[in-house]
Each structure stands twice: as C-alpha cells, then as structure tokens.
Amino acid sequence: MVTGVSRDAGARCARRLAEDPSIGTVIGVDVVPPRAELGRVRFVRADIRNPVIAKVIAAEDVDTVVHTGVVATPGSAGGRSSMKEINVIGTMQLLAACQKAPGVAKLVVKSSTTVYGAGPRDPAMFTEEMAPRAIHHHGLSKDAVEVEGYVRGFARRRPDVCVSTLRMANWIGPKTDSPMTRYFALPVVPTVFGYDARLQFLHEDDGVEAIHHATVEELPGTFNLAGDGVLSLSQAIRRLGRPTLRLPSFTASSTAAVVRRARLADFSPDQITFLTYGRGVDTTRMRSEFGFEPKYTTAEAFDDFRRSLGTGAVTRASGLLRAGLGALRG
C-alpha cells in the first residue's frame, strides 16, 4: 500500500512498484483520485487521518506500507492547519493502523533531510546520528521531526516490522513540481545578500528507485539520500543563466509574500531559512548499509532539471517580482 498517490512522487513510486513482477498487488490510497495514470496500481479512496485506514489495511491484507503522503507546503494542503493534520495526525493514524495489523511486515517512510533544519552553526555534513542544531518552530521541518518521532515509537512497539526511514534531499528533475523547482524557475531569482547556501539534490528517478529498493529489500534503519557533491546557490543560479535580485534579508516574511502574491512559488519560513543557510548531509551509510548508488550527482540532477526549463524572455511575472521585491529593498 502506497500513501499520497494523488501527488506525483507517490504516483510514480506506486507505478514503479507495480511494474515489479515480484510484487503481487499495489494499492494506492489518498483522499482524492490521482491526476496521473497509475497503471496496474489499484486506487482506493481513503484518508489516512481517519481510523478507517485500519479497515483498508485489514481488508486488503497489506504486508508492506510505503508512506509518501507527507505534504511539503501549506498551499498544496489548503493551509498550515491542514498540512499539519495530513503530515502528523495522518502519520499517527497510519502507524496506529499498522500496529494493529499483524500482517504488516515492512514500513518504508519517505522523510526529508529537512529534519536537520538549517542554521549558521550547522556542521558541514549531517550524519544520521546528529540532532538538528536549529530549533524547529514551524513548517515541514517541525512536521518531519514529529513524524520521525512517531515512526521510531512504532518501531519500538513492533520490532517484528522492518522500518526504513529515508531522509531524502530535495527531489529535482523535469517532472518535479515543488517549492524548490518553482524557486529556480522564477524569471528573477531572489537571494539573500551575504549568504550562499550549500545545496544537495536527489534526482526524481533516483528517489523513485531508492523507495523501490527499500521496499523489496530488508533494510531497517535511517538513511540520508542525496546525489554526490554540493552546489552553492550562486553556482546553481549561474547554471540557469538567470538574473538575481540580492535582498538584505530573505528571511523576512514580506519577501516570501511577494512571491506568493505573484503566484510564482509557495514559500514557507523553513524553506526560506534553507535558501539562506543551506544544508549538507553525509551519504556514507546510503552506500555501505543501504546499498544504493544514485545515477545522478547533485550537479547532474540540477542540470537535468535546468534543461527542462524554457529559455524565453523575462515575462510579466518578472515585472511583478521586480516591482514587489524592489519595494522591499527600498
């Protein structure tokens, strides 16, 4: 059973699992039908926030649960309250259902490197054992920490279940629609004056393959997943060939509000902090214990995304962004 199949990442993971002849039946669950074609995946309309999800697991005799249903931005969830309900309450209900299901033998959780937060005192590379240096007050970072806490609790209560937590760097690629890809697609890219964030990416194809790998193998534990290498924000923007607009304080909420009002991207405070300080994770365990080698480096994944962008002239959106951000600078 794969959660969150109404979104592209969940749908792609479900389709990849359904293509594997060693897997008998793949069920995709979500509150709304997926926009993408699911192929051999059988869709079941269900809300993981509702205890009825336990009946779905029991009725379908589910032995493996792949949880991709964590929402990254309030806009895509209908607001911050809905986002927290889906991410935290939904995960709690899903884990409660799994705990009661004796047939569940494996749980794969698509988490994020955002659990480490982002701040000026961060180490060069976070390992899986390290705790975040910055305090999580809001957004996906806070939700991811809570989600992983509930997952660890479930693993203690059900030691017979193989639990794999995949802390993935930002997915990027031609098909990925996320706050990060929308940021880099802006006609004028705002940056914070005096900072140059360190970035790591995971190509969307590698992300799908990593989830498949965790599903078909016995790989308990927590793993950082990212493409090799690091790009600085300035290097990434130079590869795009797009103009930048340097701001004295990109962490100001009014800056992100301009971008949201222009309907160009949906930024949350933790994403803005990440674009200020960046983050790096160590992927040694990805190879030594998880046994996975991404096909794309960070730079190659970004370049594949870059080639998918249009190269036309700056549009009306550029004027809106320049005018709004220019007013902030003034």
Coordinates of C-alpha atoms in Angstrom, one line a residue:
M1 CA 0.0 0.0 0.0
V2 CA 1.4 3.4 -1.0
T3 CA 0.0 6.6 0.6
G4 CA -0.1 10.0 -1.1
V5 CA -0.7 8.8 -4.7
S6 CA -2.6 11.9 -5.7
R7 CA 0.8 13.7 -5.8
D8 CA 3.4 13.0 -8.4
A9 CA 6.0 11.4 -6.2
G10 CA 3.6 9.0 -4.6
A11 CA 2.1 8.1 -8.0
R12 CA 5.5 7.5 -9.5
C13 CA 6.6 5.3 -6.6
A14 CA 3.4 3.3 -6.8
R15 CA 3.7 2.7 -10.6
R16 CA 7.4 1.6 -10.2
L17 CA 6.4 -0.9 -7.5
A18 CA 3.5 -2.2 -9.7
E19 CA 6.0 -2.8 -12.5
D20 CA 8.0 -5.2 -10.4
P21 CA 6.9 -8.7 -11.2
S22 CA 7.9 -9.9 -7.7
I23 CA 5.2 -7.7 -6.1
G24 CA 1.7 -9.1 -6.4
T25 CA -0.7 -6.2 -5.8
V26 CA -0.1 -2.5 -5.2
I27 CA -2.8 -0.3 -3.7
G28 CA -2.6 3.4 -3.8
V29 CA -4.6 5.4 -1.2
D30 CA -5.4 9.1 -1.0
V31 CA -8.3 11.4 -0.3
V32 CA -8.6 12.5 -3.9
P33 CA -8.1 10.5 -7.1
P34 CA -4.6 10.9 -8.7
R35 CA -4.2 13.1 -11.8
A36 CA -1.6 10.8 -13.2
E37 CA -2.2 7.4 -14.7
L38 CA -1.5 4.7 -12.1
G39 CA -1.2 1.7 -14.5
R40 CA -1.5 -1.6 -12.6
V41 CA -2.0 0.2 -9.3
R42 CA -5.4 -0.1 -7.7
F43 CA -6.7 3.1 -6.3
V44 CA -8.6 3.2 -3.0
R45 CA -10.1 6.5 -1.8
A46 CA -9.2 6.7 1.9
D47 CA -8.0 9.3 4.3
I48 CA -5.0 8.2 6.5
R49 CA -6.2 10.8 9.1
N50 CA -9.3 8.6 9.6
P51 CA -9.1 5.3 11.6
V52 CA -10.9 3.7 8.7
I53 CA -7.5 3.2 7.1
A54 CA -7.1 0.3 9.5
K55 CA -10.0 -1.4 7.8
V56 CA -8.4 -0.9 4.4
I57 CA -5.1 -2.5 5.6
A58 CA -7.0 -5.4 7.1
A59 CA -9.4 -5.9 4.1
E60 CA -6.6 -5.8 1.5
D61 CA -4.2 -8.0 3.6
V62 CA -1.4 -5.4 3.3
D63 CA 2.0 -6.6 4.2
T64 CA 4.1 -3.6 3.2
V65 CA 3.2 0.1 3.7
V66 CA 5.1 2.8 1.8
H67 CA 4.3 6.2 3.3
T68 CA 4.9 9.0 0.8
G69 CA 2.0 11.2 1.9
V70 CA 3.9 14.0 3.7
V71 CA 2.9 17.4 2.3
A72 CA 5.7 20.0 1.8
T73 CA 3.9 23.3 1.7
P74 CA 0.7 24.8 3.3
G75 CA -0.6 25.9 -0.1
S76 CA -0.8 22.4 -1.5
A77 CA -2.6 21.2 1.6
G78 CA -5.1 24.0 1.9
G79 CA -3.3 25.8 4.8
R80 CA -0.9 25.2 7.6
S81 CA -3.5 23.5 9.8
S82 CA -4.5 21.1 7.1
M83 CA -0.8 20.4 6.3
K84 CA -0.1 19.5 9.9
E85 CA -3.2 17.3 10.1
I86 CA -2.1 15.4 7.0
N87 CA 1.6 15.1 8.0
V88 CA 1.4 14.5 11.7
I89 CA -2.2 13.3 12.5
G90 CA -2.2 11.3 9.3
T91 CA 1.0 9.5 10.2
M92 CA -0.2 8.8 13.7
Q93 CA -3.4 7.2 12.4
L94 CA -1.5 5.2 9.8
L95 CA 1.0 3.9 12.3
A96 CA -1.8 3.0 14.7
A97 CA -3.4 1.0 12.0
C98 CA -0.1 -0.7 11.1
Q99 CA 0.4 -1.6 14.8
K100 CA -2.9 -3.4 15.0
A101 CA -2.3 -5.3 11.7
P102 CA -0.3 -8.5 12.4
G103 CA 0.2 -9.0 8.7
V104 CA 2.2 -5.8 8.2
A105 CA 5.9 -6.7 8.0
K106 CA 7.5 -3.7 6.4
L107 CA 7.2 0.1 6.6
V108 CA 9.0 2.5 4.3
V109 CA 8.8 6.2 5.2
K110 CA 9.7 8.9 2.7
S111 CA 11.2 11.5 5.0
S112 CA 13.4 14.5 4.3
T113 CA 16.7 16.0 5.2
T114 CA 14.7 19.0 6.4
V115 CA 14.7 17.2 9.8
Y116 CA 18.1 18.6 10.3
G117 CA 16.9 22.2 9.9
A118 CA 19.2 24.9 8.6
G119 CA 21.2 27.4 10.5
P120 CA 24.5 29.3 10.8
R121 CA 26.0 26.7 13.3
D122 CA 25.3 23.6 11.2
P123 CA 28.1 21.1 10.6
A124 CA 29.5 20.7 7.1
M125 CA 27.7 17.4 6.7
F126 CA 24.9 15.9 8.9
T127 CA 25.2 12.2 9.7
E128 CA 22.1 10.2 10.6
E129 CA 23.0 10.2 14.3
M130 CA 23.2 14.0 14.6
A131 CA 20.5 16.1 16.0
P132 CA 19.5 19.4 14.4
R133 CA 21.3 22.5 15.6
A134 CA 18.4 24.8 14.8
I135 CA 15.1 24.6 16.7
H136 CA 12.1 23.7 14.6
H137 CA 9.4 26.2 15.1
H138 CA 7.2 25.7 12.0
G139 CA 6.5 24.1 8.7
L140 CA 7.8 20.9 7.1
S141 CA 10.9 20.8 9.4
K142 CA 8.7 20.6 12.5
D143 CA 6.4 18.1 10.9
A144 CA 9.2 15.9 9.7
V145 CA 10.7 15.8 13.2
E146 CA 7.4 14.8 14.7
V147 CA 6.7 12.2 12.0
E148 CA 10.1 10.5 12.5
G149 CA 9.5 10.5 16.3
Y150 CA 6.2 8.6 15.8
V151 CA 8.0 6.2 13.4
R152 CA 10.7 5.4 16.0
G153 CA 8.0 4.8 18.6
F154 CA 6.2 2.4 16.2
A155 CA 9.5 0.6 15.5
R156 CA 10.0 0.0 19.3
R157 CA 6.4 -1.3 19.7
R158 CA 6.6 -3.5 16.6
P159 CA 10.2 -4.8 16.5
D160 CA 9.0 -7.5 14.1
V161 CA 8.4 -4.9 11.4
C162 CA 11.3 -3.8 9.1
V163 CA 11.2 0.0 9.3
S164 CA 13.1 2.1 6.7
T165 CA 13.2 5.9 7.1
L166 CA 14.6 7.6 4.0
R167 CA 15.8 11.2 4.6
M168 CA 15.9 12.4 1.1
A169 CA 17.4 15.6 -0.2
N170 CA 15.2 17.9 -2.3
W171 CA 13.9 16.0 -5.3
I172 CA 14.6 17.7 -8.6
G173 CA 14.1 16.9 -12.3
P174 CA 12.0 17.6 -15.3
K175 CA 8.8 16.2 -13.7
T176 CA 9.2 17.6 -10.2
D177 CA 6.9 20.4 -9.2
S178 CA 7.9 21.7 -5.8
P179 CA 8.7 24.9 -4.0
M180 CA 12.4 24.4 -4.8
T181 CA 11.8 23.8 -8.6
R182 CA 9.4 26.8 -8.7
Y183 CA 12.0 28.9 -7.0
F184 CA 14.7 28.1 -9.6
A185 CA 12.1 28.7 -12.4
L186 CA 11.5 32.3 -11.3
P187 CA 12.4 34.8 -14.1
V188 CA 14.4 36.7 -11.5
V189 CA 15.9 34.7 -8.6
P190 CA 15.9 36.4 -5.2
T191 CA 18.9 35.6 -3.0
V192 CA 20.0 36.9 0.4
F193 CA 22.8 39.3 0.4
G194 CA 26.0 38.0 2.1
Y195 CA 24.9 34.3 2.1
D196 CA 25.5 31.4 -0.4
A197 CA 23.6 28.3 0.7
R198 CA 25.0 24.8 0.1
L199 CA 22.6 22.6 -1.8
Q200 CA 22.2 18.9 -2.4
F201 CA 19.7 17.3 -4.7
L202 CA 18.3 13.9 -5.4
H203 CA 17.1 13.3 -8.9
E204 CA 13.5 12.3 -9.1
D205 CA 14.3 9.0 -10.8
D206 CA 16.8 8.1 -8.1
G207 CA 14.2 9.0 -5.5
V208 CA 11.7 6.5 -7.0
E209 CA 14.4 3.8 -7.3
A210 CA 15.5 4.3 -3.7
I211 CA 12.0 3.8 -2.5
H212 CA 11.7 0.7 -4.6
H213 CA 15.0 -0.6 -3.3
A214 CA 13.9 -0.1 0.3
T215 CA 10.6 -1.9 -0.4
V216 CA 12.0 -5.0 -2.0
E217 CA 15.0 -5.4 0.3
E218 CA 15.3 -5.8 4.1
L219 CA 16.9 -2.5 5.1
P220 CA 15.9 -1.4 8.6
G221 CA 17.3 2.0 9.8
T222 CA 17.5 5.6 8.9
F223 CA 19.4 6.7 5.8
N224 CA 20.4 10.0 4.2
L225 CA 19.9 10.0 0.4
A226 CA 21.4 12.6 -1.9
G227 CA 23.3 12.9 -5.1
D228 CA 27.1 13.2 -4.8
G229 CA 28.6 16.7 -4.4
V230 CA 27.3 20.0 -3.4
L231 CA 26.2 23.1 -5.4
S232 CA 26.2 26.5 -3.9
L233 CA 23.2 28.6 -4.6
S234 CA 25.2 31.1 -6.7
Q235 CA 26.6 28.2 -8.8
A236 CA 23.1 26.8 -9.4
I237 CA 21.8 30.2 -10.5
R238 CA 24.7 30.8 -12.8
R239 CA 23.9 27.4 -14.5
L240 CA 20.4 28.7 -15.1
G241 CA 21.7 31.9 -16.7
R242 CA 19.0 33.9 -14.9
P243 CA 19.4 37.3 -13.2
T244 CA 19.4 37.5 -9.4
L245 CA 18.0 40.1 -7.0
R246 CA 20.0 40.3 -3.8
L247 CA 18.0 41.2 -0.7
P248 CA 19.2 42.3 2.7
S249 CA 17.0 39.8 4.5
F250 CA 15.4 36.9 2.6
T251 CA 14.1 35.6 5.8
A252 CA 11.6 38.4 6.1
S253 CA 8.1 37.1 5.7
S254 CA 7.2 40.1 3.5
T255 CA 9.7 38.9 0.9
A256 CA 8.1 35.5 0.5
A257 CA 4.7 37.1 0.5
V258 CA 5.6 39.0 -2.7
V259 CA 6.4 35.7 -4.4
R260 CA 3.2 34.1 -3.2
R261 CA 1.1 37.0 -4.3
A262 CA 2.5 36.8 -7.8
R263 CA 1.6 33.1 -7.7
L264 CA 5.1 32.1 -8.7
A265 CA 6.1 29.9 -5.7
D266 CA 4.8 28.9 -2.3
F267 CA 7.5 29.6 0.3
S268 CA 7.3 28.7 3.9
P269 CA 9.6 30.1 6.6
D270 CA 11.7 27.0 6.9
Q271 CA 12.2 26.9 3.1
I272 CA 13.4 30.5 3.2
T273 CA 15.8 29.7 6.0
F274 CA 17.1 26.7 4.0
L275 CA 17.8 29.0 1.0
T276 CA 19.7 31.3 3.3
Y277 CA 22.0 28.8 5.1
G278 CA 21.6 25.6 3.0
R279 CA 22.4 22.1 4.3
G280 CA 24.7 19.2 3.6
V281 CA 24.2 15.5 4.6
D282 CA 26.7 12.6 4.7
T283 CA 25.7 9.7 2.5
T284 CA 28.2 7.1 3.6
R285 CA 25.5 4.9 5.1
M286 CA 23.5 5.2 1.9
R287 CA 26.2 3.1 0.2
S288 CA 27.6 1.0 3.0
E289 CA 24.4 -0.1 4.6
F290 CA 21.5 0.8 2.3
G291 CA 23.4 -0.4 -0.7
F292 CA 22.2 2.3 -3.1
E293 CA 24.1 4.4 -5.7
P294 CA 22.3 7.3 -7.3
K295 CA 22.7 7.6 -11.0
Y296 CA 22.8 11.4 -10.9
T297 CA 25.2 13.6 -8.9
T298 CA 23.7 16.8 -7.4
A299 CA 25.0 18.8 -10.3
E300 CA 23.8 16.3 -12.9
A301 CA 20.3 16.2 -11.3
F302 CA 20.2 20.0 -11.4
D303 CA 21.3 20.2 -15.0
D304 CA 18.6 17.7 -16.0
F305 CA 16.1 20.0 -14.4
R306 CA 17.6 23.1 -16.0
R307 CA 17.3 21.6 -19.5
S308 CA 13.6 21.2 -18.9
L309 CA 13.1 25.0 -18.3
G310 CA 12.0 27.4 -21.0
T311 CA 14.7 29.8 -22.1
G312 CA 12.3 32.6 -23.3
A313 CA 12.5 36.2 -22.4
V314 CA 11.5 37.5 -18.9
T315 CA 7.8 37.7 -18.7
R316 CA 5.2 39.8 -17.0
A317 CA 5.9 37.7 -13.9
S318 CA 9.4 39.1 -13.9
G319 CA 8.0 42.6 -13.7
L320 CA 5.7 41.7 -10.8
L321 CA 8.6 40.2 -8.9
R322 CA 11.0 43.0 -9.6
A323 CA 8.4 45.6 -8.6
G324 CA 7.4 43.9 -5.4
L325 CA 10.9 43.0 -4.2
G326 CA 12.3 46.4 -5.3
A327 CA 9.7 48.0 -3.0
L328 CA 11.0 45.8 -0.1
R329 CA 14.6 46.8 -0.8
G330 CA 13.5 50.4 -0.7

